[in-house]
PDB file of C-alpha atoms in Angstrom:
ATOM      1  CA  MET A   1     -18.720   6.158  48.557  1.00 55.00           C
ATOM      2  CA  THR A   2     -18.200   7.744  51.982  1.00 69.00           C
ATOM      3  CA  ILE A   3     -20.263  10.832  52.703  1.00 76.00           C
ATOM      4  CA  SER A   4     -19.542  12.833  55.831  1.00 82.00           C
ATOM      5  CA  LEU A   5     -22.315  14.060  58.092  1.00 87.00           C
ATOM      6  CA  LEU A   6     -21.259  17.645  57.394  1.00 88.00           C
ATOM      7  CA  ASP A   7     -21.712  17.119  53.651  1.00 87.00           C
ATOM      8  CA  ILE A   8     -25.205  15.718  54.223  1.00 90.00           C
ATOM      9  CA  LEU A   9     -26.142  18.613  56.494  1.00 94.00           C
ATOM     10  CA  SER A  10     -24.815  21.181  54.036  1.00 93.00           C
ATOM     11  CA  PHE A  11     -26.784  19.642  51.171  1.00 94.00           C
ATOM     12  CA  LEU A  12     -29.971  19.561  53.258  1.00 95.00           C
ATOM     13  CA  CYS A  13     -29.390  23.191  54.233  1.00 96.00           C
ATOM     14  CA  PHE A  14     -29.065  24.089  50.541  1.00 96.00           C
ATOM     15  CA  ILE A  15     -32.334  22.329  49.646  1.00 96.00           C
ATOM     16  CA  CYS A  16     -34.159  23.906  52.595  1.00 96.00           C
ATOM     17  CA  CYS A  17     -32.857  27.374  51.717  1.00 96.00           C
ATOM     18  CA  TRP A  18     -33.954  27.105  48.084  1.00 96.00           C
ATOM     19  CA  SER A  19     -37.344  25.474  48.577  1.00 96.00           C
ATOM     20  CA  GLY A  20     -38.024  27.352  51.808  1.00 96.00           C
ATOM     21  CA  TYR A  21     -37.303  30.757  50.316  1.00 95.00           C
ATOM     22  CA  THR A  22     -39.419  29.977  47.247  1.00 94.00           C
ATOM     23  CA  ALA A  23     -42.406  29.055  49.429  1.00 94.00           C
ATOM     24  CA  PHE A  24     -41.796  32.032  51.752  1.00 94.00           C
ATOM     25  CA  ALA A  25     -41.548  34.557  48.890  1.00 92.00           C
ATOM     26  CA  ARG A  26     -44.689  33.225  47.209  1.00 91.00           C
ATOM     27  CA  ARG A  27     -46.688  33.430  50.443  1.00 91.00           C
ATOM     28  CA  LYS A  28     -45.320  36.781  51.623  1.00 90.00           C
ATOM     29  CA  ALA A  29     -45.928  38.410  48.217  1.00 87.00           C
ATOM     30  CA  LYS A  30     -49.680  38.022  48.815  1.00 85.00           C
ATOM     31  CA  THR A  31     -49.637  40.394  51.788  1.00 85.00           C
ATOM     32  CA  THR A  32     -46.472  42.503  51.493  1.00 85.00           C
ATOM     33  CA  ALA A  33     -45.263  45.056  48.994  1.00 83.00           C
ATOM     34  CA  CYS A  34     -42.535  43.445  46.913  1.00 86.00           C
ATOM     35  CA  ILE A  35     -41.329  43.324  43.321  1.00 88.00           C
ATOM     36  CA  ALA A  36     -43.684  40.503  42.321  1.00 87.00           C
ATOM     37  CA  ARG A  37     -46.798  42.069  43.900  1.00 87.00           C
ATOM     38  CA  SER A  38     -46.151  45.604  42.637  1.00 87.00           C
ATOM     39  CA  LEU A  39     -45.210  44.571  39.121  1.00 90.00           C
ATOM     40  CA  HIS A  40     -48.403  42.532  38.895  1.00 89.00           C
ATOM     41  CA  GLN A  41     -50.378  45.746  39.381  1.00 88.00           C
ATOM     42  CA  HIS A  42     -48.208  47.540  36.820  1.00 90.00           C
ATOM     43  CA  ARG A  43     -48.884  44.784  34.313  1.00 91.00           C
ATOM     44  CA  ILE A  44     -52.626  45.148  34.825  1.00 90.00           C
ATOM     45  CA  HIS A  45     -52.366  48.913  34.194  1.00 90.00           C
ATOM     46  CA  TRP A  46     -50.229  48.206  31.133  1.00 91.00           C
ATOM     47  CA  MET A  47     -52.778  45.798  29.664  1.00 92.00           C
ATOM     48  CA  TYR A  48     -55.607  48.255  30.399  1.00 90.00           C
ATOM     49  CA  GLN A  49     -53.732  50.922  28.462  1.00 88.00           C
ATOM     50  CA  LEU A  50     -52.936  48.491  25.659  1.00 89.00           C
ATOM     51  CA  MET A  51     -56.650  47.843  25.064  1.00 89.00           C
ATOM     52  CA  THR A  52     -57.222  51.539  24.294  1.00 87.00           C
ATOM     53  CA  ARG A  53     -54.527  51.765  21.606  1.00 86.00           C
ATOM     54  CA  GLU A  54     -54.950  50.922  17.952  1.00 84.00           C
ATOM     55  CA  MET A  55     -51.202  50.925  17.275  1.00 82.00           C
ATOM     56  CA  ARG A  56     -49.378  48.489  19.548  1.00 84.00           C
ATOM     57  CA  VAL A  57     -45.890  48.747  18.125  1.00 85.00           C
ATOM     58  CA  GLY A  58     -44.486  49.944  21.463  1.00 83.00           C
ATOM     59  CA  GLU A  59     -45.864  46.914  23.299  1.00 86.00           C
ATOM     60  CA  ALA A  60     -44.443  44.591  20.642  1.00 87.00           C
ATOM     61  CA  ALA A  61     -40.999  46.190  21.034  1.00 89.00           C
ATOM     62  CA  LEU A  62     -41.104  45.932  24.840  1.00 89.00           C
ATOM     63  CA  LEU A  63     -42.133  42.279  24.785  1.00 90.00           C
ATOM     64  CA  ALA A  64     -39.493  41.496  22.143  1.00 90.00           C
ATOM     65  CA  ASN A  65     -36.862  43.031  24.418  1.00 91.00           C
ATOM     66  CA  LEU A  66     -38.028  40.875  27.325  1.00 90.00           C
ATOM     67  CA  GLU A  67     -37.911  37.759  25.160  1.00 92.00           C
ATOM     68  CA  ARG A  68     -34.386  38.591  23.986  1.00 92.00           C
ATOM     69  CA  ASN A  69     -33.203  38.764  27.592  1.00 92.00           C
ATOM     70  CA  ILE A  70     -34.716  35.357  28.331  1.00 94.00           C
ATOM     71  CA  ALA A  71     -33.317  33.861  25.124  1.00 94.00           C
ATOM     72  CA  PHE A  72     -29.860  35.106  26.140  1.00 94.00           C
ATOM     73  CA  PHE A  73     -30.063  33.313  29.475  1.00 94.00           C
ATOM     74  CA  ALA A  74     -31.487  30.156  27.869  1.00 95.00           C
ATOM     75  CA  SER A  75     -28.615  29.940  25.379  1.00 94.00           C
ATOM     76  CA  THR A  76     -26.058  30.807  28.065  1.00 94.00           C
ATOM     77  CA  THR A  77     -27.467  28.050  30.270  1.00 95.00           C
ATOM     78  CA  LEU A  78     -26.849  25.511  27.513  1.00 94.00           C
ATOM     79  CA  LEU A  79     -23.221  26.660  27.232  1.00 94.00           C
ATOM     80  CA  VAL A  80     -22.709  26.458  31.001  1.00 93.00           C
ATOM     81  CA  LEU A  81     -24.346  23.031  31.080  1.00 92.00           C
ATOM     82  CA  ALA A  82     -22.037  21.839  28.309  1.00 92.00           C
ATOM     83  CA  GLY A  83     -19.071  23.056  30.348  1.00 89.00           C
ATOM     84  CA  VAL A  84     -20.270  21.258  33.481  1.00 88.00           C
ATOM     85  CA  LEU A  85     -20.795  18.016  31.566  1.00 87.00           C
ATOM     86  CA  THR A  86     -17.287  18.339  30.091  1.00 87.00           C
ATOM     87  CA  LEU A  87     -15.891  18.473  33.627  1.00 82.00           C
ATOM     88  CA  PHE A  88     -17.125  14.920  34.225  1.00 81.00           C
ATOM     89  CA  ALA A  89     -14.310  13.785  31.935  1.00 77.00           C
ATOM     90  CA  GLN A  90     -11.791  16.062  33.666  1.00 78.00           C
ATOM     91  CA  VAL A  91     -12.431  15.172  37.298  1.00 73.00           C
ATOM     92  CA  GLU A  92      -8.749  14.662  38.132  1.00 75.00           C
ATOM     93  CA  LYS A  93      -7.804  18.120  36.837  1.00 75.00           C
ATOM     94  CA  LEU A  94     -10.720  19.642  38.741  1.00 70.00           C
ATOM     95  CA  GLU A  95      -9.574  17.925  41.938  1.00 71.00           C
ATOM     96  CA  SER A  96      -6.047  19.263  41.519  1.00 73.00           C
ATOM     97  CA  VAL A  97      -7.400  22.804  41.162  1.00 69.00           C
ATOM     98  CA  ILE A  98      -9.589  22.445  44.263  1.00 68.00           C
ATOM     99  CA  ALA A  99      -6.730  20.921  46.264  1.00 66.00           C
ATOM    100  CA  SER A 100      -4.598  23.992  45.538  1.00 67.00           C
ATOM    101  CA  VAL A 101      -7.082  26.261  47.326  1.00 65.00           C
ATOM    102  CA  PRO A 102      -6.157  26.841  51.009  1.00 66.00           C
ATOM    103  CA  PHE A 103      -8.479  25.317  53.639  1.00 61.00           C
ATOM    104  CA  SER A 104     -10.396  23.330  51.026  1.00 65.00           C
ATOM    105  CA  ALA A 105     -11.867  19.990  52.178  1.00 63.00           C
ATOM    106  CA  LEU A 106     -11.651  17.813  49.075  1.00 65.00           C
ATOM    107  CA  ASN A 107     -13.816  14.697  49.102  1.00 64.00           C
ATOM    108  CA  HIS A 108     -12.835  12.712  46.003  1.00 65.00           C
ATOM    109  CA  PRO A 109     -15.867  10.394  45.802  1.00 71.00           C
ATOM    110  CA  LEU A 110     -18.270  13.327  46.069  1.00 81.00           C
ATOM    111  CA  VAL A 111     -16.853  15.423  43.226  1.00 83.00           C
ATOM    112  CA  GLN A 112     -19.063  13.808  40.599  1.00 84.00           C
ATOM    113  CA  VAL A 113     -22.086  14.142  42.887  1.00 86.00           C
ATOM    114  CA  LYS A 114     -21.375  17.855  43.186  1.00 88.00           C
ATOM    115  CA  LEU A 115     -21.004  18.141  39.411  1.00 89.00           C
ATOM    116  CA  GLY A 116     -24.312  16.310  39.081  1.00 90.00           C
ATOM    117  CA  LEU A 117     -25.949  18.865  41.381  1.00 93.00           C
ATOM    118  CA  LEU A 118     -24.636  21.725  39.257  1.00 93.00           C
ATOM    119  CA  ALA A 119     -25.812  20.031  36.071  1.00 93.00           C
ATOM    120  CA  GLY A 120     -29.264  19.481  37.580  1.00 95.00           C
ATOM    121  CA  ILE A 121     -29.519  23.146  38.583  1.00 96.00           C
ATOM    122  CA  PHE A 122     -28.750  24.359  35.063  1.00 96.00           C
ATOM    123  CA  VAL A 123     -31.107  21.839  33.480  1.00 96.00           C
ATOM    124  CA  LEU A 124     -33.840  23.223  35.742  1.00 96.00           C
ATOM    125  CA  ALA A 125     -32.875  26.780  34.778  1.00 96.00           C
ATOM    126  CA  PHE A 126     -33.073  25.900  31.075  1.00 96.00           C
ATOM    127  CA  PHE A 127     -36.572  24.476  31.493  1.00 96.00           C
ATOM    128  CA  GLN A 128     -37.666  27.615  33.345  1.00 96.00           C
ATOM    129  CA  PHE A 129     -36.274  30.011  30.747  1.00 96.00           C
ATOM    130  CA  THR A 130     -37.746  28.155  27.774  1.00 96.00           C
ATOM    131  CA  TRP A 131     -41.162  27.906  29.463  1.00 96.00           C
ATOM    132  CA  SER A 132     -41.016  31.643  30.161  1.00 96.00           C
ATOM    133  CA  MET A 133     -40.298  32.279  26.467  1.00 95.00           C
ATOM    134  CA  ARG A 134     -43.282  30.164  25.465  1.00 95.00           C
ATOM    135  CA  GLN A 135     -45.575  32.048  27.838  1.00 95.00           C
ATOM    136  CA  TYR A 136     -44.480  35.366  26.366  1.00 94.00           C
ATOM    137  CA  GLY A 137     -45.349  33.866  22.994  1.00 93.00           C
ATOM    138  CA  PHE A 138     -48.830  33.065  24.312  1.00 94.00           C
ATOM    139  CA  LEU A 139     -49.129  36.675  25.479  1.00 94.00           C
ATOM    140  CA  ASN A 140     -48.236  37.931  21.990  1.00 92.00           C
ATOM    141  CA  VAL A 141     -51.064  35.846  20.550  1.00 92.00           C
ATOM    142  CA  MET A 142     -53.514  37.260  23.084  1.00 92.00           C
ATOM    143  CA  ILE A 143     -52.403  40.809  22.293  1.00 91.00           C
ATOM    144  CA  GLY A 144     -52.856  40.131  18.588  1.00 89.00           C
ATOM    145  CA  ALA A 145     -56.398  38.907  19.244  1.00 89.00           C
ATOM    146  CA  ALA A 146     -57.323  41.828  21.534  1.00 89.00           C
ATOM    147  CA  PRO A 147     -59.869  44.268  20.056  1.00 89.00           C
ATOM    148  CA  VAL A 148     -59.630  48.012  20.600  1.00 88.00           C
ATOM    149  CA  ASP A 149     -61.609  49.625  23.425  1.00 84.00           C
ATOM    150  CA  LYS A 150     -60.913  53.356  23.093  1.00 83.00           C
ATOM    151  CA  SER A 151     -63.165  54.270  26.004  1.00 80.00           C
ATOM    152  CA  GLY A 152     -61.564  51.702  28.319  1.00 75.00           C
ATOM    153  CA  THR A 153     -64.932  51.051  29.976  1.00 80.00           C
ATOM    154  CA  ASP A 154     -65.897  47.697  28.483  1.00 84.00           C
ATOM    155  CA  GLU A 155     -65.822  45.357  31.486  1.00 88.00           C
ATOM    156  CA  ASN A 156     -65.564  42.270  29.299  1.00 91.00           C
ATOM    157  CA  LEU A 157     -62.428  43.610  27.603  1.00 90.00           C
ATOM    158  CA  ARG A 158     -61.026  44.803  30.928  1.00 89.00           C
ATOM    159  CA  GLY A 159     -61.400  41.231  32.155  1.00 92.00           C
ATOM    160  CA  TYR A 160     -59.551  40.079  29.031  1.00 93.00           C
ATOM    161  CA  ALA A 161     -56.793  42.578  29.842  1.00 92.00           C
ATOM    162  CA  ARG A 162     -56.500  41.155  33.352  1.00 93.00           C
ATOM    163  CA  GLN A 163     -56.093  37.654  31.908  1.00 94.00           C
ATOM    164  CA  MET A 164     -53.293  38.926  29.668  1.00 94.00           C
ATOM    165  CA  ALA A 165     -51.636  40.419  32.743  1.00 94.00           C
ATOM    166  CA  ILE A 166     -51.872  37.028  34.472  1.00 94.00           C
ATOM    167  CA  VAL A 167     -50.166  35.292  31.532  1.00 95.00           C
ATOM    168  CA  GLN A 168     -47.429  37.924  31.577  1.00 95.00           C
ATOM    169  CA  ASP A 169     -47.165  37.513  35.334  1.00 94.00           C
ATOM    170  CA  GLN A 170     -46.636  33.772  35.011  1.00 95.00           C
ATOM    171  CA  ALA A 171     -43.981  34.283  32.332  1.00 95.00           C
ATOM    172  CA  ALA A 172     -42.157  36.752  34.578  1.00 94.00           C
ATOM    173  CA  HIS A 173     -42.362  34.419  37.593  1.00 94.00           C
ATOM    174  CA  THR A 174     -40.901  31.557  35.568  1.00 95.00           C
ATOM    175  CA  TYR A 175     -38.094  33.828  34.376  1.00 95.00           C
ATOM    176  CA  ASN A 176     -37.456  34.787  38.003  1.00 95.00           C
ATOM    177  CA  TYR A 177     -37.238  31.105  38.993  1.00 95.00           C
ATOM    178  CA  GLY A 178     -34.633  30.596  36.270  1.00 95.00           C
ATOM    179  CA  LEU A 179     -32.586  33.519  37.572  1.00 95.00           C
ATOM    180  CA  ARG A 180     -32.929  32.142  41.092  1.00 95.00           C
ATOM    181  CA  SER A 181     -31.344  28.907  39.849  1.00 96.00           C
ATOM    182  CA  TYR A 182     -28.302  30.923  38.785  1.00 96.00           C
ATOM    183  CA  TYR A 183     -28.065  32.476  42.245  1.00 96.00           C
ATOM    184  CA  PHE A 184     -28.161  29.114  43.997  1.00 96.00           C
ATOM    185  CA  SER A 185     -25.681  27.633  41.523  1.00 95.00           C
ATOM    186  CA  MET A 186     -23.155  30.087  43.016  1.00 94.00           C
ATOM    187  CA  ALA A 187     -23.799  28.498  46.407  1.00 94.00           C
ATOM    188  CA  ALA A 188     -23.455  25.003  44.925  1.00 93.00           C
ATOM    189  CA  LEU A 189     -20.004  25.936  43.615  1.00 90.00           C
ATOM    190  CA  CYS A 190     -18.879  26.516  47.190  1.00 90.00           C
ATOM    191  CA  TRP A 191     -19.567  22.878  48.037  1.00 89.00           C
ATOM    192  CA  PHE A 192     -16.511  21.911  45.982  1.00 87.00           C
ATOM    193  CA  PHE A 193     -14.304  23.696  48.508  1.00 85.00           C
ATOM    194  CA  HIS A 194     -15.906  23.118  51.908  1.00 86.00           C
ATOM    195  CA  PRO A 195     -19.341  22.114  53.277  1.00 89.00           C
ATOM    196  CA  LEU A 196     -19.329  25.007  55.769  1.00 92.00           C
ATOM    197  CA  LEU A 197     -18.711  27.431  52.927  1.00 92.00           C
ATOM    198  CA  PHE A 198     -21.633  25.762  51.120  1.00 93.00           C
ATOM    199  CA  ILE A 199     -23.916  26.422  54.108  1.00 95.00           C
ATOM    200  CA  GLY A 200     -22.754  30.017  54.455  1.00 96.00           C
ATOM    201  CA  ALA A 201     -23.215  30.695  50.740  1.00 96.00           C
ATOM    202  CA  SER A 202     -26.737  29.216  50.764  1.00 96.00           C
ATOM    203  CA  LEU A 203     -27.762  31.488  53.643  1.00 96.00           C
ATOM    204  CA  PHE A 204     -26.125  34.482  51.978  1.00 97.00           C
ATOM    205  CA  ILE A 205     -28.049  33.840  48.740  1.00 97.00           C
ATOM    206  CA  VAL A 206     -31.329  33.750  50.676  1.00 96.00           C
ATOM    207  CA  TYR A 207     -30.448  37.030  52.406  1.00 96.00           C
ATOM    208  CA  THR A 208     -29.488  38.655  49.086  1.00 95.00           C
ATOM    209  CA  LEU A 209     -32.688  37.545  47.357  1.00 95.00           C
ATOM    210  CA  TYR A 210     -34.817  38.752  50.262  1.00 94.00           C
ATOM    211  CA  ARG A 211     -33.162  42.167  50.333  1.00 93.00           C
ATOM    212  CA  ARG A 212     -33.531  42.632  46.583  1.00 92.00           C
ATOM    213  CA  GLU A 213     -37.109  41.402  46.280  1.00 92.00           C
ATOM    214  CA  PHE A 214     -38.585  42.936  49.441  1.00 92.00           C
ATOM    215  CA  LYS A 215     -36.343  45.718  50.802  1.00 89.00           C
ATOM    216  CA  SER A 216     -34.493  47.277  47.863  1.00 90.00           C
ATOM    217  CA  ARG A 217     -34.882  50.854  46.632  1.00 91.00           C
ATOM    218  CA  ALA A 218     -36.358  49.479  43.428  1.00 90.00           C
ATOM    219  CA  VAL A 219     -39.210  47.911  45.415  1.00 89.00           C
ATOM    220  CA  ILE A 220     -39.897  51.229  47.165  1.00 90.00           C
ATOM    221  CA  ALA A 221     -39.946  53.129  43.859  1.00 91.00           C
ATOM    222  CA  ILE A 222     -42.138  50.554  42.094  1.00 89.00           C
ATOM    223  CA  THR A 223     -44.611  50.526  44.993  1.00 87.00           C
ATOM    224  CA  ALA A 224     -44.749  54.327  45.059  1.00 88.00           C
ATOM    225  CA  GLY A 225     -45.275  54.359  41.305  1.00 87.00           C
ATOM    226  CA  GLN A 226     -48.177  51.958  41.701  1.00 82.00           C
ATOM    227  CA  ALA A 227     -49.838  54.340  44.157  1.00 82.00           C
ATOM    228  CA  HIS A 228     -49.458  57.232  41.703  1.00 82.00           C
ATOM    229  CA  LEU A 229     -50.985  55.176  38.896  1.00 82.00           C
ATOM    230  CA  GLU A 230     -53.965  54.208  41.040  1.00 80.00           C
ATOM    231  CA  ALA A 231     -54.503  57.836  42.075  1.00 81.00           C
ATOM    232  CA  GLU A 232     -54.371  58.982  38.452  1.00 77.00           C
ATOM    233  CA  GLN A 233     -56.821  56.267  37.452  1.00 75.00           C
ATOM    234  CA  GLN A 234     -59.269  57.450  40.105  1.00 77.00           C
ATOM    235  CA  ILE A 235     -58.954  61.069  38.920  1.00 77.00           C
ATOM    236  CA  ARG A 236     -59.653  60.061  35.319  1.00 71.00           C
ATOM    237  CA  GLY A 237     -62.526  57.879  36.447  1.00 63.00           C
ATOM    238  CA  ASN A 238     -64.123  60.846  38.178  1.00 49.00           C
TER     239      ASN A 238
END
């Protein structure tokens, strides 16, 4: 198999973009307002409120809705993975389709390697989605075991609420990693056509993720909402 230097560089760029952005987002979320940081505070408020309620039907419905979304992506990932694996037996037809695209740089020996990369991405996504579903299941058990604290002043139960928020946080992070796999699979598709397009798509995915997780209007609204919740909590505490 002959692999061009450009193909190697494009693949390394893809790996650096994915792993680099993951490390960057995790580190930056500790000091900067973003979706992950703000939603963590919202989850803590949610679990505090949950401890004061005897009837928790609303929480059960909300968590069930979240689990349905994850289950949808998990089942869809299996279908996509089945389609990618089917392409291994149809490499010649795939090559003819790619060759018909203008300016495409078809490298016949690398087609199966590229299919293998796509398959690996969706296997990783499936593991992330199913682990997220399991963690939401753990959260349901913790909610079922949570006693009622109508006053909301029991520090032991508030600590228990914070632990529930952490479990929910981990489930949401894992779900986010699964979605991120879908984003980068779009970049991996570009490798079939040209390594330079692969590099450009990888950088574009990083830019898109950064804008949505750190600079979007949703982040601004969620952060502002967090400030309002904290102010209301202080008023009620006084």
